[in-house]
Short mmCIF file of N, CA, C and O in Angstrom, two decimals:
data_model
loop_
_atom_site.label_atom_id
_atom_site.label_comp_id
_atom_site.label_asym_id
_atom_site.label_seq_id
_atom_site.Cartn_x
_atom_site.Cartn_y
_atom_site.Cartn_z
N MET A 169 71.46 44.54 84.70
CA MET A 169 70.06 45.37 84.70
C MET A 169 70.40 45.57 85.88
O MET A 169 69.99 44.59 87.15
N PRO A 170 70.38 46.75 86.52
CA PRO A 170 69.54 46.68 88.28
C PRO A 170 68.21 46.43 88.30
O PRO A 170 67.51 46.86 88.43
N VAL A 171 68.49 45.91 89.52
CA VAL A 171 66.82 45.37 89.80
C VAL A 171 66.25 46.41 90.87
O VAL A 171 64.98 46.73 91.07
N ARG A 172 67.07 46.88 91.84
CA ARG A 172 66.81 47.86 92.96
C ARG A 172 67.41 48.55 93.39
O ARG A 172 68.88 48.56 93.15
N ALA A 173 67.10 49.95 94.28
CA ALA A 173 68.52 50.41 93.76
C ALA A 173 67.97 51.69 95.13
O ALA A 173 66.50 52.02 95.66
N ILE A 174 68.62 51.76 96.04
CA ILE A 174 68.44 52.74 96.96
C ILE A 174 69.65 53.53 97.41
O ILE A 174 70.60 53.65 97.67
N ILE A 175 68.84 55.06 97.75
CA ILE A 175 70.14 56.51 97.86
C ILE A 175 69.84 56.03 99.65
O ILE A 175 68.66 56.41 100.04
N THR A 176 71.10 56.49 100.21
CA THR A 176 71.11 56.78 101.48
C THR A 176 72.34 57.70 101.49
O THR A 176 72.73 58.30 100.67
N GLU A 177 72.57 58.38 102.61
CA GLU A 177 73.37 59.28 103.13
C GLU A 177 74.70 58.79 102.66
O GLU A 177 75.21 57.72 102.89
N GLY A 178 75.46 59.73 102.59
CA GLY A 178 76.91 59.01 102.10
C GLY A 178 77.93 58.32 103.00
O GLY A 178 78.45 57.36 102.68
N THR A 179 77.68 58.55 104.14
CA THR A 179 78.32 58.00 105.26
C THR A 179 77.95 56.55 105.98
O THR A 179 78.07 55.83 106.85
N ARG A 180 76.68 56.03 105.19
CA ARG A 180 76.34 54.72 105.70
C ARG A 180 76.32 53.63 104.93
O ARG A 180 76.81 53.68 104.18
N ALA A 181 76.99 52.77 105.51
CA ALA A 181 77.76 51.71 104.83
C ALA A 181 76.37 50.54 104.27
O ALA A 181 75.70 50.83 104.08
N ASP A 182 77.15 50.54 102.49
CA ASP A 182 76.40 49.85 101.89
C ASP A 182 75.79 48.43 102.32
O ASP A 182 74.32 48.37 101.91
N CYS A 183 76.96 47.47 102.75
CA CYS A 183 75.86 46.53 103.51
C CYS A 183 74.73 46.87 104.54
O CYS A 183 74.18 45.45 104.62
N SER A 184 74.78 47.70 105.05
CA SER A 184 73.36 47.81 105.75
C SER A 184 72.21 47.82 105.39
O SER A 184 70.98 47.74 105.78
N GLN A 185 72.46 48.23 103.69
CA GLN A 185 70.89 47.61 103.03
C GLN A 185 70.71 46.64 102.30
O GLN A 185 69.84 46.38 101.63
N SER A 186 71.81 45.98 102.53
CA SER A 186 71.22 44.52 101.59
C SER A 186 69.89 43.81 101.97
O SER A 186 69.16 43.52 101.40
N PRO A 187 69.53 43.67 103.38
CA PRO A 187 68.50 42.88 103.89
C PRO A 187 67.18 43.80 102.69
O PRO A 187 66.13 42.85 102.29
N TYR A 188 66.94 45.20 102.35
CA TYR A 188 65.74 45.78 101.81
C TYR A 188 66.36 45.59 100.20
O TYR A 188 65.73 45.83 99.11
N LEU A 189 67.29 45.12 99.63
CA LEU A 189 68.23 45.14 98.58
C LEU A 189 67.02 44.07 97.59
O LEU A 189 66.59 43.74 96.83
N ILE A 190 67.47 42.85 98.68
CA ILE A 190 66.57 41.38 98.11
C ILE A 190 65.40 41.22 98.75
O ILE A 190 65.14 40.08 97.99
N GLU A 191 64.58 42.23 99.63
CA GLU A 191 63.21 41.82 99.75
C GLU A 191 62.40 41.68 98.96
O GLU A 191 63.14 42.58 97.71
N GLY A 192 61.73 40.61 98.60
CA GLY A 192 60.73 40.43 97.44
C GLY A 192 61.14 39.66 96.46
O GLY A 192 60.46 39.48 95.60
N ILE A 193 62.53 39.06 96.35
CA ILE A 193 62.79 38.69 95.46
C ILE A 193 63.80 37.49 95.91
O ILE A 193 64.18 37.33 97.11
N SER A 194 63.84 36.47 95.02
CA SER A 194 64.38 35.05 95.74
C SER A 194 65.43 34.67 94.69
O SER A 194 65.19 33.91 94.04
N PRO A 195 66.85 35.49 94.94
CA PRO A 195 67.32 34.75 93.82
C PRO A 195 67.95 33.80 94.72
O PRO A 195 67.97 33.36 95.52
N LYS A 196 68.69 33.22 93.37
CA LYS A 196 69.34 31.38 93.76
C LYS A 196 70.49 31.90 94.50
O LYS A 196 71.19 31.12 95.61
N TYR A 197 71.78 33.01 94.39
CA TYR A 197 72.68 33.18 94.63
C TYR A 197 73.22 34.51 94.87
O TYR A 197 72.45 35.77 94.17
N LEU A 198 73.85 35.33 95.78
CA LEU A 198 74.50 36.57 96.51
C LEU A 198 75.67 36.26 96.14
O LEU A 198 76.19 35.98 96.79
N LEU A 199 75.89 37.43 94.79
CA LEU A 199 77.22 37.60 94.68
C LEU A 199 77.43 39.01 95.01
O LEU A 199 76.79 39.78 94.78
N ALA A 200 79.04 39.44 96.06
CA ALA A 200 79.42 40.48 96.14
C ALA A 200 80.41 40.43 96.88
O ALA A 200 81.27 39.38 96.97
N ASP A 201 80.80 41.75 96.95
CA ASP A 201 82.35 41.30 97.38
C ASP A 201 82.71 41.66 98.99
O ASP A 201 81.98 41.38 99.95
N ARG A 202 83.95 41.63 99.55
CA ARG A 202 84.59 41.72 100.91
C ARG A 202 83.58 42.58 101.35
O ARG A 202 83.45 42.16 102.70
N ALA A 203 83.07 43.74 101.38
CA ALA A 203 82.81 44.81 102.32
C ALA A 203 81.01 44.17 102.77
O ALA A 203 80.67 44.36 103.82
N TYR A 204 80.62 43.01 101.84
CA TYR A 204 79.35 42.39 102.59
C TYR A 204 79.54 40.61 103.14
O TYR A 204 78.70 40.50 103.33
N ASP A 205 80.78 41.02 103.68
CA ASP A 205 81.10 39.54 104.48
C ASP A 205 80.95 40.42 105.64
O ASP A 205 81.76 40.15 106.84
N THR A 206 79.18 39.58 106.26
CA THR A 206 78.94 40.10 107.63
C THR A 206 78.49 38.85 108.01
O THR A 206 77.45 38.17 107.10
N ASP A 207 78.65 38.87 109.43
CA ASP A 207 77.44 37.67 110.33
C ASP A 207 76.46 37.73 109.73
O ASP A 207 75.47 36.93 109.54
N LYS A 208 75.61 38.71 109.97
CA LYS A 208 74.43 39.51 109.72
C LYS A 208 73.61 38.96 108.42
O LYS A 208 72.63 38.10 108.21
N ILE A 209 75.04 39.24 107.15
CA ILE A 209 74.21 38.89 106.03
C ILE A 209 74.64 37.32 105.76
O ILE A 209 73.59 37.02 105.05
N ILE A 210 75.02 36.90 105.84
CA ILE A 210 75.39 35.49 105.74
C ILE A 210 74.12 34.66 106.54
O ILE A 210 73.65 34.09 105.72
N LYS A 211 74.15 34.99 107.74
CA LYS A 211 72.96 34.36 108.07
C LYS A 211 71.51 35.22 107.78
O LYS A 211 71.26 33.96 107.04
N ASP A 212 71.39 35.72 107.20
CA ASP A 212 69.99 36.34 106.99
C ASP A 212 69.91 36.04 105.52
O ASP A 212 69.26 35.02 105.01
N THR A 213 70.74 35.47 104.23
CA THR A 213 70.43 35.02 103.40
C THR A 213 70.68 33.49 103.34
O THR A 213 69.69 33.10 102.66
N ALA A 214 71.05 32.99 104.69
CA ALA A 214 71.30 31.46 104.15
C ALA A 214 69.58 30.92 105.02
O ALA A 214 68.91 30.01 104.39
N GLU A 215 69.32 31.82 105.38
CA GLU A 215 67.54 31.70 106.34
C GLU A 215 66.81 31.64 105.42
O GLU A 215 65.70 31.54 104.96
N LYS A 216 67.28 32.36 104.34
CA LYS A 216 66.17 32.51 102.71
C LYS A 216 66.61 31.62 102.03
O LYS A 216 65.72 32.09 100.98
N GLY A 217 67.64 30.81 102.26
CA GLY A 217 67.57 29.94 100.83
C GLY A 217 68.56 30.13 99.96
O GLY A 217 68.84 30.01 98.93
N ILE A 218 69.22 31.55 100.57
CA ILE A 218 69.79 32.14 99.15
C ILE A 218 71.40 31.69 99.38
O ILE A 218 72.17 31.60 100.73
N ILE A 219 72.34 31.52 98.75
CA ILE A 219 73.18 30.34 98.38
C ILE A 219 74.82 31.85 98.43
O ILE A 219 74.74 32.61 97.48
N PRO A 220 75.26 32.49 99.37
CA PRO A 220 75.92 33.52 99.39
C PRO A 220 77.40 33.36 98.67
O PRO A 220 78.13 32.44 99.38
N PHE A 221 77.86 33.87 97.77
CA PHE A 221 79.51 33.64 97.28
C PHE A 221 80.57 35.14 97.12
O PHE A 221 80.09 35.98 96.89
N ILE A 222 80.66 35.53 98.76
CA ILE A 222 81.52 36.66 99.38
C ILE A 222 83.06 35.89 99.66
O ILE A 222 82.42 35.19 100.86
N PRO A 223 83.47 36.78 99.14
CA PRO A 223 84.72 35.86 99.75
C PRO A 223 85.18 36.91 101.42
O PRO A 223 84.67 37.72 101.29
N SER A 224 85.96 36.49 102.29
CA SER A 224 85.79 36.59 103.52
C SER A 224 86.95 37.76 103.69
O SER A 224 87.75 37.79 102.32
N LYS A 225 86.65 38.43 104.34
CA LYS A 225 87.53 40.15 104.85
C LYS A 225 88.58 39.25 105.18
O LYS A 225 89.02 38.19 105.66
N LYS A 226 89.87 40.08 104.99
CA LYS A 226 91.04 39.02 105.48
C LYS A 226 91.37 38.96 106.70
O LYS A 226 92.23 38.45 107.26
N ASN A 227 90.62 39.99 107.59
CA ASN A 227 90.84 40.22 109.14
C ASN A 227 90.25 38.84 109.67
O ASN A 227 89.94 38.33 110.84
N ARG A 228 88.62 37.93 109.14
CA ARG A 228 88.06 36.92 109.14
C ARG A 228 88.96 36.01 110.15
O ARG A 228 89.85 35.36 109.19
N LYS A 229 88.59 35.05 110.94
CA LYS A 229 90.11 34.13 111.50
C LYS A 229 89.55 33.03 110.54
O LYS A 229 90.53 32.11 110.28
N ILE A 230 88.24 32.45 110.48
CA ILE A 230 87.91 31.39 109.59
C ILE A 230 87.08 31.75 108.21
O ILE A 230 86.31 32.51 108.28
N LYS A 231 88.01 31.38 107.15
CA LYS A 231 87.78 31.85 105.71
C LYS A 231 86.66 30.92 105.15
O LYS A 231 86.84 29.56 105.87
N ARG A 232 85.43 31.59 104.77
CA ARG A 232 85.46 30.64 104.12
C ARG A 232 84.81 30.40 102.77
O ARG A 232 85.51 31.11 102.14
N ASP A 233 84.52 28.92 102.20
CA ASP A 233 85.23 28.47 100.66
C ASP A 233 83.73 29.44 100.05
O ASP A 233 82.83 29.48 100.02
N PHE A 234 84.13 29.96 98.46
CA PHE A 234 83.24 30.28 97.54
C PHE A 234 83.60 30.09 96.20
O PHE A 234 84.69 29.32 96.21
N ASP A 235 82.84 29.47 95.13
CA ASP A 235 83.24 29.24 93.90
C ASP A 235 83.91 30.62 93.50
O ASP A 235 82.72 31.06 92.73
N LYS A 236 85.09 30.24 93.09
CA LYS A 236 85.86 31.43 92.61
C LYS A 236 85.14 31.78 91.06
O LYS A 236 85.28 32.71 89.98
N ASN A 237 84.75 30.62 90.35
CA ASN A 237 84.16 30.55 88.65
C ASN A 237 82.77 31.23 88.58
O ASN A 237 82.54 32.39 87.96
N LEU A 238 81.91 31.33 89.76
CA LEU A 238 80.82 31.83 89.64
C LEU A 238 81.11 33.46 90.07
O LEU A 238 80.08 34.00 89.72
N TYR A 239 81.89 33.57 91.10
CA TYR A 239 81.98 34.84 91.29
C TYR A 239 83.09 35.61 90.67
O TYR A 239 82.36 36.74 90.61
N LYS A 240 83.35 35.63 89.29
CA LYS A 240 83.64 36.16 88.74
C LYS A 240 82.72 36.81 87.40
O LYS A 240 82.95 37.94 87.23
N PHE A 241 81.23 36.07 87.71
CA PHE A 241 80.26 36.71 87.06
C PHE A 241 79.88 38.15 87.64
O PHE A 241 79.47 38.84 87.31
N ARG A 242 81.05 38.20 89.12
CA ARG A 242 80.32 40.07 89.42
C ARG A 242 81.22 40.80 88.71
O ARG A 242 80.45 42.32 88.91
N HIS A 243 81.79 40.89 87.94
CA HIS A 243 82.32 42.02 87.22
C HIS A 243 81.29 42.54 85.91
O HIS A 243 81.45 43.51 85.96
N LEU A 244 79.90 41.96 86.32
CA LEU A 244 79.28 42.88 84.90
C LEU A 244 78.49 43.85 86.05
O LEU A 244 78.02 44.69 85.44
N VAL A 245 78.36 43.34 87.75
CA VAL A 245 78.05 45.07 88.48
C VAL A 245 79.36 45.42 88.37
O VAL A 245 78.29 47.18 87.73
N GLU A 246 80.08 45.59 88.25
CA GLU A 246 81.13 46.75 88.20
C GLU A 246 81.13 47.20 87.21
O GLU A 246 81.20 48.82 86.97
N ASN A 247 80.30 46.46 85.89
CA ASN A 247 80.64 47.28 84.38
C ASN A 247 79.52 48.37 84.92
O ASN A 247 79.74 48.65 83.95
N MET A 248 78.70 47.70 84.89
CA MET A 248 77.05 48.28 84.82
C MET A 248 77.82 49.85 86.13
O MET A 248 76.86 51.03 85.24
N PHE A 249 78.15 49.41 87.02
CA PHE A 249 78.91 51.34 87.60
C PHE A 249 79.24 51.79 87.02
O PHE A 249 79.18 52.66 86.66
N LEU A 250 80.61 50.93 86.11
CA LEU A 250 81.01 52.11 85.20
C LEU A 250 80.38 52.74 84.26
O LEU A 250 81.15 54.13 84.25
N LYS A 251 79.65 52.26 83.28
CA LYS A 251 78.67 52.73 82.44
C LYS A 251 78.04 53.71 83.03
O LYS A 251 77.72 55.18 82.72
N ILE A 252 77.51 53.65 84.51
CA ILE A 252 76.71 55.08 85.26
C ILE A 252 77.51 56.13 85.68
O ILE A 252 77.01 57.20 85.05
N LYS A 253 78.83 55.80 85.74
CA LYS A 253 79.46 57.02 86.00
C LYS A 253 80.26 57.41 84.91
O LYS A 253 80.82 58.62 84.84
N GLN A 254 79.67 57.25 83.81
CA GLN A 254 80.45 58.25 82.61
C GLN A 254 79.25 59.43 82.41
O GLN A 254 79.32 60.12 82.21
N TRP A 255 77.85 59.43 83.00
CA TRP A 255 77.28 60.49 83.04
C TRP A 255 77.52 61.41 84.55
O TRP A 255 77.36 61.09 85.49
N ARG A 256 78.25 62.27 84.03
CA ARG A 256 78.62 63.02 85.20
C ARG A 256 77.48 63.63 86.39
O ARG A 256 78.46 63.58 87.46
N GLY A 257 76.57 63.91 85.85
CA GLY A 257 75.84 64.23 87.30
C GLY A 257 75.64 63.10 87.83
O GLY A 257 75.19 63.52 89.24
N ILE A 258 75.33 62.07 87.37
CA ILE A 258 75.41 60.41 88.45
C ILE A 258 76.75 60.59 89.31
O ILE A 258 76.15 59.98 90.81
N TYR A 259 77.56 60.77 88.39
CA TYR A 259 79.12 60.22 89.61
C TYR A 259 79.46 61.38 90.39
O TYR A 259 79.40 60.93 91.33
N THR A 260 78.47 62.70 90.46
CA THR A 260 79.01 63.53 91.37
C THR A 260 77.74 64.19 92.13
O THR A 260 78.29 64.74 92.96
N ARG A 261 76.85 63.16 91.55
CA ARG A 261 75.14 63.88 92.54
C ARG A 261 75.24 65.10 92.36
O ARG A 261 75.56 65.36 93.52
N TYR A 262 74.92 65.34 91.58
CA TYR A 262 74.30 67.15 91.64
C TYR A 262 73.15 67.68 92.06
O TYR A 262 72.88 68.68 92.41
N ALA A 263 72.48 66.00 91.98
CA ALA A 263 71.17 66.65 92.10
C ALA A 263 71.00 66.83 93.78
O ALA A 263 71.77 66.05 94.12
N LYS A 264 70.05 67.26 93.88
CA LYS A 264 70.07 68.44 95.39
C LYS A 264 69.13 67.23 96.11
O LYS A 264 69.30 67.57 97.24
N ASN A 265 68.41 66.42 95.69
CA ASN A 265 67.32 65.26 96.36
C ASN A 265 67.53 64.14 95.92
O ASN A 265 68.12 63.33 94.77
N SER A 266 67.34 63.53 96.81
CA SER A 266 67.02 61.98 96.40
C SER A 266 65.87 61.35 94.93
O SER A 266 66.22 60.60 93.88
N ALA A 267 64.92 62.31 95.21
CA ALA A 267 64.03 62.41 93.93
C ALA A 267 64.57 62.62 92.17
O ALA A 267 64.29 62.00 91.92
N SER A 268 65.32 63.19 92.30
CA SER A 268 65.78 64.33 90.93
C SER A 268 66.76 63.47 90.70
O SER A 268 67.01 63.17 89.80
N PHE A 269 67.77 62.93 91.72
CA PHE A 269 68.86 62.24 91.64
C PHE A 269 68.08 60.75 91.26
O PHE A 269 69.20 60.45 89.92
N LEU A 270 67.23 60.23 91.93
CA LEU A 270 66.67 58.59 91.31
C LEU A 270 66.26 59.13 89.82
O LEU A 270 66.24 58.01 88.99
N ALA A 271 65.82 59.94 89.44
CA ALA A 271 64.53 59.96 88.47
C ALA A 271 65.79 59.97 86.82
O ALA A 271 65.62 59.68 85.57
#
């Protein structure tokens, strides 16, 4: 189940919202896809005592190791998005503003 959702403009990168998504919660691990492989996210999570399991981007010169078995649980997040996208209004975002979209 999602813990938090943030609605942004369609042009804003998802990874820019990561500090707000983990604010106020203390997970043990951060499971994210390659899009979240930024030095800032890795540094911020390490400072909070969160262990990041994020595969390295293909263009990263020094690749980080990550637990592939634990990373497999990320499919649960993808399954949640697939469920949400079954509702056409959410998938295409017909709502005119963020408040009605989140409702």
